[in-house]
PDB file of C-alpha atoms in Angstrom:
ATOM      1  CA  UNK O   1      20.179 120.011 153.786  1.00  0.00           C
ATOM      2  CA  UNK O   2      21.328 118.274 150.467  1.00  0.00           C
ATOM      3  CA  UNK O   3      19.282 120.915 148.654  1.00  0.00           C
ATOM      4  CA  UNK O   4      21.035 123.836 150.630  1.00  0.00           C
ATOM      5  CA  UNK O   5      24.695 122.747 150.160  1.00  0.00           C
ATOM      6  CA  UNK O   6      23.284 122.369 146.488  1.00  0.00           C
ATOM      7  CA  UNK O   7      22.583 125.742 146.073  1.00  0.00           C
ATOM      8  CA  UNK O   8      25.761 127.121 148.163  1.00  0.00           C
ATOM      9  CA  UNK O   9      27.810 124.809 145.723  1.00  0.00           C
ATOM     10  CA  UNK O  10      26.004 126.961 142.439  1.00  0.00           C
ATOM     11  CA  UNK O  11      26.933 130.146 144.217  1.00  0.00           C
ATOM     12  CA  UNK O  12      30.492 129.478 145.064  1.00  0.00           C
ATOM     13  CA  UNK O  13      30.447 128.189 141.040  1.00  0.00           C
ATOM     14  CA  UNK O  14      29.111 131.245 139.530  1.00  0.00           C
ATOM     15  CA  UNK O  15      31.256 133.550 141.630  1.00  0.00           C
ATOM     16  CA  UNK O  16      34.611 132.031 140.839  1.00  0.00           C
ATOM     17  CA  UNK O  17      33.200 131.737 136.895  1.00  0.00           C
ATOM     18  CA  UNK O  18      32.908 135.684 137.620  1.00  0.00           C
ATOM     19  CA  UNK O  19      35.984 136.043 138.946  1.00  0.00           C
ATOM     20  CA  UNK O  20      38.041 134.379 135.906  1.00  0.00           C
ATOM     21  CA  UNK O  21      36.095 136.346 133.779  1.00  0.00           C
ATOM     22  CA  UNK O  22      36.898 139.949 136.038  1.00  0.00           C
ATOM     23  CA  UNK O  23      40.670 139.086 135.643  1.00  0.00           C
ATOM     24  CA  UNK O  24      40.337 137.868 131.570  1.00  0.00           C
ATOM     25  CA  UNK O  25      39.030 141.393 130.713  1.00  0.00           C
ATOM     26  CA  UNK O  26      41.141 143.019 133.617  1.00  0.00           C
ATOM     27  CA  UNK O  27      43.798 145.377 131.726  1.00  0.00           C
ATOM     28  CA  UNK O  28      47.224 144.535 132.296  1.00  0.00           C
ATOM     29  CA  UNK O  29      50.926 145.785 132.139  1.00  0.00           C
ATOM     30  CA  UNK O  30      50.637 147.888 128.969  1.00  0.00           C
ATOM     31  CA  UNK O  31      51.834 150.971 127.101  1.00  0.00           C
ATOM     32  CA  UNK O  32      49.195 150.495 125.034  1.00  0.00           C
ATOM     33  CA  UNK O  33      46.725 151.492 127.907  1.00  0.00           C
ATOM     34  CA  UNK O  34      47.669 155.252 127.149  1.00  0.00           C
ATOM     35  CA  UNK O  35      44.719 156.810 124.879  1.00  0.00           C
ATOM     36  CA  UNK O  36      42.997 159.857 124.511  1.00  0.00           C
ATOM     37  CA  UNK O  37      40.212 159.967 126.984  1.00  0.00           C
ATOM     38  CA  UNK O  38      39.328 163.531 126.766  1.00  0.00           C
ATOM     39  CA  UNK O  39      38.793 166.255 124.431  1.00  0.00           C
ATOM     40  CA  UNK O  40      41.035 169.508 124.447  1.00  0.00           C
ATOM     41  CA  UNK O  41      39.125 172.392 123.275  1.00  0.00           C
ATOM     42  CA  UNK O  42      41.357 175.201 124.514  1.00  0.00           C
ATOM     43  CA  UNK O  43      40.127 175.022 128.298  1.00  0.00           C
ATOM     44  CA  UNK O  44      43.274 176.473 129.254  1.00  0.00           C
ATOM     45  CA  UNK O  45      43.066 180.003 128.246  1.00  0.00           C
ATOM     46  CA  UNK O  46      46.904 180.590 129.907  1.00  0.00           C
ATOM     47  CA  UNK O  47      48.331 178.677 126.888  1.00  0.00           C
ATOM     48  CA  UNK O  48      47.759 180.074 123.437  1.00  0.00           C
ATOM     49  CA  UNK O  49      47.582 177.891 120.279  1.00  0.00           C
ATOM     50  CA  UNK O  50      51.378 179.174 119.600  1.00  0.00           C
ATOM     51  CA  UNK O  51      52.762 178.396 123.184  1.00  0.00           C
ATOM     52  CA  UNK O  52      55.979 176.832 123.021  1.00  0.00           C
ATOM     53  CA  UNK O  53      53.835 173.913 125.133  1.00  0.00           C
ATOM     54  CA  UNK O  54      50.598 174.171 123.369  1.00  0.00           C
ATOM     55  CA  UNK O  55      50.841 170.548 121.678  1.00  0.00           C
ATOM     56  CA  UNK O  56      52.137 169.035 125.011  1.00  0.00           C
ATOM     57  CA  UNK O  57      49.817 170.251 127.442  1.00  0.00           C
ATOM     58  CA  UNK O  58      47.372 169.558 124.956  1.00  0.00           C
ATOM     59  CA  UNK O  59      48.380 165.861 124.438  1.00  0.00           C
ATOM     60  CA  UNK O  60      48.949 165.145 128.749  1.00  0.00           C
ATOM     61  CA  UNK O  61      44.953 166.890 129.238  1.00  0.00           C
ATOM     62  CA  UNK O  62      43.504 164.462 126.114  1.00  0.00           C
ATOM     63  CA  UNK O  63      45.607 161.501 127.754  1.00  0.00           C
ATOM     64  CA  UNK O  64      44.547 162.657 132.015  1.00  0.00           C
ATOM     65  CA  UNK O  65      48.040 163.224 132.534  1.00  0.00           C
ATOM     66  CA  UNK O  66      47.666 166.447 133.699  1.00  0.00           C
ATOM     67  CA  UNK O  67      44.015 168.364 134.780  1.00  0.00           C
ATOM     68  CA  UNK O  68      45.396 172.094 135.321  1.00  0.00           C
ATOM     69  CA  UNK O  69      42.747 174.051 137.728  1.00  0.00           C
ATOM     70  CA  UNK O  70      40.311 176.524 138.080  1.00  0.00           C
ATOM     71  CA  UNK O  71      42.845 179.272 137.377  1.00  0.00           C
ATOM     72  CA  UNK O  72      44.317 177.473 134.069  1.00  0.00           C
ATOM     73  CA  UNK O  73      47.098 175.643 133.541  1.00  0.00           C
ATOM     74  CA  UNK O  74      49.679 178.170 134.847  1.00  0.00           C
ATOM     75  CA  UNK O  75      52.615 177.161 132.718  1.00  0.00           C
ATOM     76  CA  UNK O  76      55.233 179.539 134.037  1.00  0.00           C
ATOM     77  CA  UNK O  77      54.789 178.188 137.628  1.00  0.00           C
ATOM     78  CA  UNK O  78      57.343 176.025 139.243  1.00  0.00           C
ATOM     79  CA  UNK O  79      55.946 172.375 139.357  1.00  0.00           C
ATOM     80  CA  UNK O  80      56.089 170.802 142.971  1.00  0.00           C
ATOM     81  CA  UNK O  81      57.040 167.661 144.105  1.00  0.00           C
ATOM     82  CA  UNK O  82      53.631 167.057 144.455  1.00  0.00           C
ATOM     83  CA  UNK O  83      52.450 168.206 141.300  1.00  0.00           C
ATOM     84  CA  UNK O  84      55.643 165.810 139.936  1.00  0.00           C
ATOM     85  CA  UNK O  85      53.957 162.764 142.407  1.00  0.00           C
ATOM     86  CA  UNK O  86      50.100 163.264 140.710  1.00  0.00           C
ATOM     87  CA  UNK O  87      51.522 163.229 137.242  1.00  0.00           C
ATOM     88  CA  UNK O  88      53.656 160.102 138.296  1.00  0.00           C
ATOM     89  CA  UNK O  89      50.597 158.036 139.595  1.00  0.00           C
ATOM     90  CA  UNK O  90      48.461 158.665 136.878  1.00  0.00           C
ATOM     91  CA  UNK O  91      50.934 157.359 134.342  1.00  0.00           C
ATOM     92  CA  UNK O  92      51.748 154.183 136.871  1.00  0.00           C
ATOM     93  CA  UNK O  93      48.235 154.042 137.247  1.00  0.00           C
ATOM     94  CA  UNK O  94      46.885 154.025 133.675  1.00  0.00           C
ATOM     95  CA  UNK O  95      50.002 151.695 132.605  1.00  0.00           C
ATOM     96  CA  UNK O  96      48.639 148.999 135.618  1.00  0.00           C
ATOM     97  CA  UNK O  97      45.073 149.172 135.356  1.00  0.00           C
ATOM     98  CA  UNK O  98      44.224 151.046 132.509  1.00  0.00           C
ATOM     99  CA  UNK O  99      42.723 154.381 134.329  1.00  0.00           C
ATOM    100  CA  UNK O 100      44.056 156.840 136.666  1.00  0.00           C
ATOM    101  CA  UNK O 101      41.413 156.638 139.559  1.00  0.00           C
ATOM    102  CA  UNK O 102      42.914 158.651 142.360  1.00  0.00           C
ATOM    103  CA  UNK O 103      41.394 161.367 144.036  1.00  0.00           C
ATOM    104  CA  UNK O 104      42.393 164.259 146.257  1.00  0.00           C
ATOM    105  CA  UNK O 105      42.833 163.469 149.855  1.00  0.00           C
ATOM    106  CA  UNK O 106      43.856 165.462 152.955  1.00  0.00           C
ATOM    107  CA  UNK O 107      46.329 167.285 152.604  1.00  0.00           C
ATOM    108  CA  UNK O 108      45.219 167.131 149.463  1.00  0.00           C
ATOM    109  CA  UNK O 109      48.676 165.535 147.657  1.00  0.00           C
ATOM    110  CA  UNK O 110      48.256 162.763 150.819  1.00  0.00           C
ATOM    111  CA  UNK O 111      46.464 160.394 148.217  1.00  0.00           C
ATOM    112  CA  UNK O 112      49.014 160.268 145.624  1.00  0.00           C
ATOM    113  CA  UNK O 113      52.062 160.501 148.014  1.00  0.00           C
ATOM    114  CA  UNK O 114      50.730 157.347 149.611  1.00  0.00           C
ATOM    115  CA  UNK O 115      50.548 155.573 146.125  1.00  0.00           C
ATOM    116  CA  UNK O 116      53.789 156.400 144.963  1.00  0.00           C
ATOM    117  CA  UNK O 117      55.308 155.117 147.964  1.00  0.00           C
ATOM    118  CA  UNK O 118      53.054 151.835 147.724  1.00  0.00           C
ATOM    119  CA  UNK O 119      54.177 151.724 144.180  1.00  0.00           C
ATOM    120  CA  UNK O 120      57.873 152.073 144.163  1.00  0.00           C
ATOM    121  CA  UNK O 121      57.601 155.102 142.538  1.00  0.00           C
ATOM    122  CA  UNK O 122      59.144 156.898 145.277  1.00  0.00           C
ATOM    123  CA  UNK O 123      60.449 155.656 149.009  1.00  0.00           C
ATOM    124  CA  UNK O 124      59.361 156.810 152.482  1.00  0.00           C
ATOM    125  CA  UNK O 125      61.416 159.236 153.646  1.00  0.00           C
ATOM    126  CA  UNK O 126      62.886 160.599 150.229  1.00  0.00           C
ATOM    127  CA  UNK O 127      61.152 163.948 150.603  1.00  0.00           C
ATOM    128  CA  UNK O 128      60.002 165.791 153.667  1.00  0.00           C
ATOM    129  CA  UNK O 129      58.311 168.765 151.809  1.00  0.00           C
ATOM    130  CA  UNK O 130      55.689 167.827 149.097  1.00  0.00           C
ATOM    131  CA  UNK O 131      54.702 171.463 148.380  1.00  0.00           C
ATOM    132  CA  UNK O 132      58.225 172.704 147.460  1.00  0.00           C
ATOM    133  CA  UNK O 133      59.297 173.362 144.107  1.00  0.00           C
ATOM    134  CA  UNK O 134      60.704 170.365 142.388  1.00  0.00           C
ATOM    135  CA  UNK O 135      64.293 170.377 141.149  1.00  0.00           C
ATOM    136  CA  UNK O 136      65.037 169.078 137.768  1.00  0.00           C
ATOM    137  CA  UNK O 137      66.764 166.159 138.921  1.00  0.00           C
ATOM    138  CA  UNK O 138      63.889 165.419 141.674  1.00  0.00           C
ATOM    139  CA  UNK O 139      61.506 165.716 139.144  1.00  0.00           C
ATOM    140  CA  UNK O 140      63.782 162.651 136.746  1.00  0.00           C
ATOM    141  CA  UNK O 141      63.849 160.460 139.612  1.00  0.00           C
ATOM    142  CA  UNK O 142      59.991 160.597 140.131  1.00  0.00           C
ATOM    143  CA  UNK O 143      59.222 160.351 136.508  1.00  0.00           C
ATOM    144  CA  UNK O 144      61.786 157.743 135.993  1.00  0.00           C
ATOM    145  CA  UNK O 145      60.114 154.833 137.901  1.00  0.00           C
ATOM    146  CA  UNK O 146      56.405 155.749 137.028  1.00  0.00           C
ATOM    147  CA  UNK O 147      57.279 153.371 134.423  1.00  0.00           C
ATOM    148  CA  UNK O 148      59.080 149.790 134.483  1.00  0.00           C
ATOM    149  CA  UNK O 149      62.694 150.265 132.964  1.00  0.00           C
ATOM    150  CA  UNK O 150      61.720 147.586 130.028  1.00  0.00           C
ATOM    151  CA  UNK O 151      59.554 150.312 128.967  1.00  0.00           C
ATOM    152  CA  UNK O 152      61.967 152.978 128.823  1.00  0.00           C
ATOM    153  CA  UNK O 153      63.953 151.720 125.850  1.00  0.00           C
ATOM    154  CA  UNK O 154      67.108 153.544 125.254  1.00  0.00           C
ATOM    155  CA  UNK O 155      66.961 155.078 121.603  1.00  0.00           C
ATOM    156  CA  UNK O 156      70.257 157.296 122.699  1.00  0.00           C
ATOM    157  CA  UNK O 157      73.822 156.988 123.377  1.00  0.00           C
ATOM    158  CA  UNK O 158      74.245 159.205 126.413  1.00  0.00           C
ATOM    159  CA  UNK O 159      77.233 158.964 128.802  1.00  0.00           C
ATOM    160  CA  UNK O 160      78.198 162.223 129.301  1.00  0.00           C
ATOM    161  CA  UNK O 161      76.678 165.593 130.077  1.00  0.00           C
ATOM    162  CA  UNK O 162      78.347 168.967 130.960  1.00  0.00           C
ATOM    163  CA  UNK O 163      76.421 169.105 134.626  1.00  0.00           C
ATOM    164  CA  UNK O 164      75.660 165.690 135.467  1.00  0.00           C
ATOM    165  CA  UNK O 165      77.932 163.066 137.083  1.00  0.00           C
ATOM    166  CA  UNK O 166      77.711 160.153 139.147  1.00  0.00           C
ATOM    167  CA  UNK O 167      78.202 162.349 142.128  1.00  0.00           C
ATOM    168  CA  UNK O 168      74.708 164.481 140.922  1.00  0.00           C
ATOM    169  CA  UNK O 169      71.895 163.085 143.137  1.00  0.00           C
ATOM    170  CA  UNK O 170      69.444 161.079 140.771  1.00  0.00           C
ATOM    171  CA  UNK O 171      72.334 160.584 138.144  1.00  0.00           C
ATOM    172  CA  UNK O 172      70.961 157.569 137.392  1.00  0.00           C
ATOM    173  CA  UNK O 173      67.611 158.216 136.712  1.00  0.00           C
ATOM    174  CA  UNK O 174      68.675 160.958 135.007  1.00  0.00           C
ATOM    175  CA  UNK O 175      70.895 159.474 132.155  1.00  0.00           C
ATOM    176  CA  UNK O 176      68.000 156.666 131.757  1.00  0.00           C
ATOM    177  CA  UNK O 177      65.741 159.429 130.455  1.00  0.00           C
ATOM    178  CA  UNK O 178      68.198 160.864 128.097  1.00  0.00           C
ATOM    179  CA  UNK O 179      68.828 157.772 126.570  1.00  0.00           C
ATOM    180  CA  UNK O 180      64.994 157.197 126.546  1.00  0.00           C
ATOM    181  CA  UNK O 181      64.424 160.316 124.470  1.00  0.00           C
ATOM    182  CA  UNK O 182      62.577 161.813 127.518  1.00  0.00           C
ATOM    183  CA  UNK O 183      64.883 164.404 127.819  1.00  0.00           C
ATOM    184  CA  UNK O 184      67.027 166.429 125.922  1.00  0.00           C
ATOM    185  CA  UNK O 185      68.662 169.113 127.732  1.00  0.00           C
ATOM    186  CA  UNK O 186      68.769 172.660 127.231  1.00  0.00           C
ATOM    187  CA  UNK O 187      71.234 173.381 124.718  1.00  0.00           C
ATOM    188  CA  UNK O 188      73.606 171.259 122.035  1.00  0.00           C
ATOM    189  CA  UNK O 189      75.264 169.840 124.745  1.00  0.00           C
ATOM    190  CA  UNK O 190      72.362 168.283 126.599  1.00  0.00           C
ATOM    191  CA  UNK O 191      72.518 170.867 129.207  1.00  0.00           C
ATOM    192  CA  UNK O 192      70.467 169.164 132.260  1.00  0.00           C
ATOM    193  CA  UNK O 193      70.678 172.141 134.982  1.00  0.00           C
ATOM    194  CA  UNK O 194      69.868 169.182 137.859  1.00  0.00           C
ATOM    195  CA  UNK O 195      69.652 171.865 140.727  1.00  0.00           C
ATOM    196  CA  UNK O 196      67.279 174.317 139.197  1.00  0.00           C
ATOM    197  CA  UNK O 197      63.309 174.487 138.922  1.00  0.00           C
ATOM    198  CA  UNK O 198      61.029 173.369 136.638  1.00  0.00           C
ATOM    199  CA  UNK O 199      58.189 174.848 134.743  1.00  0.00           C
ATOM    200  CA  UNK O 200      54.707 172.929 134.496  1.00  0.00           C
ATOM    201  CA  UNK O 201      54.983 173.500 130.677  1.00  0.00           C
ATOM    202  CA  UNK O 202      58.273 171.734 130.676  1.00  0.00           C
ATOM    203  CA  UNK O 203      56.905 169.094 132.961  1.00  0.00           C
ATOM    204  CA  UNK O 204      54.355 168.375 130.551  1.00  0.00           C
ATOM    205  CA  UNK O 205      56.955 167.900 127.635  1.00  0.00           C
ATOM    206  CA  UNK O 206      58.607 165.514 129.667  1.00  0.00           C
ATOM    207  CA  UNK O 207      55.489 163.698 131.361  1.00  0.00           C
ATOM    208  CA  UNK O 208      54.207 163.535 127.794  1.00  0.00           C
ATOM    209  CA  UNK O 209      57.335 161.334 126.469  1.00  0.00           C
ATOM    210  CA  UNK O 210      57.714 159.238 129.601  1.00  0.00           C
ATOM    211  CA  UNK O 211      53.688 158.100 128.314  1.00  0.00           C
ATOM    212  CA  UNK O 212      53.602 158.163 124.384  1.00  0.00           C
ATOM    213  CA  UNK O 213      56.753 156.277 123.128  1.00  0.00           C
ATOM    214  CA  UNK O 214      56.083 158.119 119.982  1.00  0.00           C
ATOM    215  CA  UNK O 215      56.797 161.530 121.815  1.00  0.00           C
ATOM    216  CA  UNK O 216      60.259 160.669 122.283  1.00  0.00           C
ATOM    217  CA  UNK O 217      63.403 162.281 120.790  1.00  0.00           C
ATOM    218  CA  UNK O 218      66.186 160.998 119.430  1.00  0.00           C
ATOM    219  CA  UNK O 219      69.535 163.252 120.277  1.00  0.00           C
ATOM    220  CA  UNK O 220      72.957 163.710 119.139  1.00  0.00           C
ATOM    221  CA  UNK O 221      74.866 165.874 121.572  1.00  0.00           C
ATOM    222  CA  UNK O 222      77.742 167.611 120.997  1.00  0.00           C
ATOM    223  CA  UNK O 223      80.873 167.388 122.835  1.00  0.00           C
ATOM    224  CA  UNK O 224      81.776 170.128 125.250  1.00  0.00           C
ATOM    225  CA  UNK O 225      84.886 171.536 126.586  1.00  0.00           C
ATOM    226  CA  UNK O 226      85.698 170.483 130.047  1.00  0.00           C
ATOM    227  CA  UNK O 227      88.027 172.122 132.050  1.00  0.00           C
ATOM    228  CA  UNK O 228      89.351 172.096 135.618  1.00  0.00           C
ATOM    229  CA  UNK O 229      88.628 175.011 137.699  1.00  0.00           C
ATOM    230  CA  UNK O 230      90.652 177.186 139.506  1.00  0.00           C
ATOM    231  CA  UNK O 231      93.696 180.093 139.304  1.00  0.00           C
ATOM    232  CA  UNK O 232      96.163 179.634 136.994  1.00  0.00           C
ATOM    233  CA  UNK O 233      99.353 182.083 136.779  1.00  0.00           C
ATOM    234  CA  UNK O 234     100.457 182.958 132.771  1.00  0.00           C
ATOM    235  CA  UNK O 235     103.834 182.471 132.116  1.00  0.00           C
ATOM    236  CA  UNK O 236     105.977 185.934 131.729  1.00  0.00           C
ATOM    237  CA  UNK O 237     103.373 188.263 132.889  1.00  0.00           C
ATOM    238  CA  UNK O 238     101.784 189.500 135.909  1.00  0.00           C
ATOM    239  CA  UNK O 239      98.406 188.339 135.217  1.00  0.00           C
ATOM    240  CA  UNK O 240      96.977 185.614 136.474  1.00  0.00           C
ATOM    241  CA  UNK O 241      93.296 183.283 135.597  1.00  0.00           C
ATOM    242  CA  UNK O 242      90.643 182.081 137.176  1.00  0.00           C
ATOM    243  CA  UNK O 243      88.599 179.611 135.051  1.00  0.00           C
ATOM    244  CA  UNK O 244      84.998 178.719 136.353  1.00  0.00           C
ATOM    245  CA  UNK O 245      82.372 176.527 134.406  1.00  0.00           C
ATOM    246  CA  UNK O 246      78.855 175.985 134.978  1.00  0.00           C
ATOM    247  CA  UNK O 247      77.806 173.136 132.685  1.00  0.00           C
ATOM    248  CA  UNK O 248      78.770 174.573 128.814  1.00  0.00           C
ATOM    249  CA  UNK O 249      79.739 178.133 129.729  1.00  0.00           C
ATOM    250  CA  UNK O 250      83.144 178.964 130.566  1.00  0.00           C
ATOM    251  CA  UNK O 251      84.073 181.869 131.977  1.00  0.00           C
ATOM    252  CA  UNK O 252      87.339 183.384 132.585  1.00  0.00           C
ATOM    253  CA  UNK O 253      88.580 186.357 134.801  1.00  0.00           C
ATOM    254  CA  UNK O 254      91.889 187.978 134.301  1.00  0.00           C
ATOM    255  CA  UNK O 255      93.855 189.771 136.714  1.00  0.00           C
ATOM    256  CA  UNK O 256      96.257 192.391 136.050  1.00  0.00           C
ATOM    257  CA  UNK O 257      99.012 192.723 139.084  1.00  0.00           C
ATOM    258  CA  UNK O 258     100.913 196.254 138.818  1.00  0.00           C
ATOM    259  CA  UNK O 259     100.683 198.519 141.664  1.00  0.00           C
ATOM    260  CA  UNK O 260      97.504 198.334 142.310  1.00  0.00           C
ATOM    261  CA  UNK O 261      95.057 195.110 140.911  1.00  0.00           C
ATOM    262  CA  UNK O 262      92.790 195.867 138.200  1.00  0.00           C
ATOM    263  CA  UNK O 263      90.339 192.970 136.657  1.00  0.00           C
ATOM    264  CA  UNK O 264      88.910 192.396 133.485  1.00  0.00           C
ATOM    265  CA  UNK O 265      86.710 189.512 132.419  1.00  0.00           C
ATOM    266  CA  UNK O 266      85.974 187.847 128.947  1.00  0.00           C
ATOM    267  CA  UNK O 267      83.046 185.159 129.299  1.00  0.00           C
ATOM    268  CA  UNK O 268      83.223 182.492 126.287  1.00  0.00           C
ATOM    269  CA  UNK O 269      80.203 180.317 125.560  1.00  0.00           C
ATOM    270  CA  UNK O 270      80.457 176.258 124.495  1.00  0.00           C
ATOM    271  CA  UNK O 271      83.537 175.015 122.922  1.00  0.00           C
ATOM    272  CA  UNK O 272      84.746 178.829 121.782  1.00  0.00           C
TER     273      UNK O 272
END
């Protein structure tokens, strides 16, 4: 019996020894945990060396951010909230434990939506459609908590932008990326566009910052003119306006009131 709770007491020894050792060369919390661990040697015959894209699709394959498919890497196509969740994990994923491990489950996104939730990186409930296109400011608020917010260092001043307010959903998450040097907007005015689609190429721009500090940009936006919208009479004539905007374009439609109405329009870009 002695010799028996001998030998139990050496196992129990050796497997807790193991176990410290495990978790001493278990990776932790790092950026650093972001390498290349594959080689890009034009697999993706959909993106030509001079593709707008070509160096960021190029740097998320090398790093497993993104994988493409058997049909390329389809950079036109609308990504998917989905698509947005996979690239997402894999960043979480490599920044935790130093590898993105997942696989495909059934439905096949059922893997990764499951992880993200477990994760924070998204909440149950937040999204009832995983296969629908993404819009831009879905697409921020996924991307913006693959990451802890101590690694998103702002590098920007950004408190403004022509199409994003506190009432935009994701605001939030949104303005933490600009100052990040994630994003950068669409034109000199940081242009976000929070309501339309995004592009896989342009996800990969973006997915590609949110991993490599080094990928991030530093912006200075210019100011933009903001006006109120609506229809405005002009003194001592018998026209009238109607000013719309939609983010930095203004656009104005005059109205000429004699006997019968006749219209005109003059569309200004920026601060013109």
């Amino acid at each position: 019996m002695k010799r028996y709770r001998r030998t139990f007491s050496v196992a129990i020894s050796a497997c807790l020894a193991l176990g410290m050792c495990t978790t001493a060369f278990a990776a932790k919390d790092d950026m650093n945990n972001f390498k290349k661990s594959a080689t890009y040697t034009n697999q993706f015959a959909d993106v030509s060396a001079n593709h707008w894209s070509a160096a960021s699709v190029k740097l998320c394959y090398e790093y497993g951010l993104m994988n493409g498919s058997d049909k390329g890497f389809l950079p036109s196509n609308n990504l998917t909230i989905a698509e947005a969740l996979v690239m997402a994990d894999r960043v979480h994923q490599i920044y935790t434990d130093g590898e993105s491990t997942l696989q495909n489950g059934t439905p096949w996104y059922q893997t990764y939506v499951t992880y993200a939730i477990d994760n924070g990186i998204i909440k149950a409930g937040d999204f009832s459609n995983y296969t629908k296109k993404a819009t831009r400011s879905e697409m921020a608020y996924i991307f913006a908590h693959a990451l802890p917010y101590t690694e998103l260092t702002a590098i920007n001043t950004v408190t403004t932008l022509p199409d994003v307010s506190v009432a935009t959903q994701y605001s939030a998450e949104i303005f933490e990326l600009y100052n990040a040097g994630v994003l950068t907007g669409s034109d000199e005015f940081g242009t976000y566009k929070p309501n339309s689609t995004i592009t896989r190429a342009e996800a990969a721009a973006i997915i590609s910052r949110v991993a490599v500090p080094a990928q991030r940009k530093t912006v200075s936006l210019k100011e933009y003119a903001s006006i109120k919208q609506g229809l405005y009479t002009i003194p001592g004539t018998e026209r009238m306006l109607y000013v719309t905007q939609d983010g930095s374009n203004i656009e104005f439609y005059l109205w000429w009131f004699h006997d019968y109405c006749r219209t005109g329009t003059a569309v200004l870009k920026g601060n013109e």
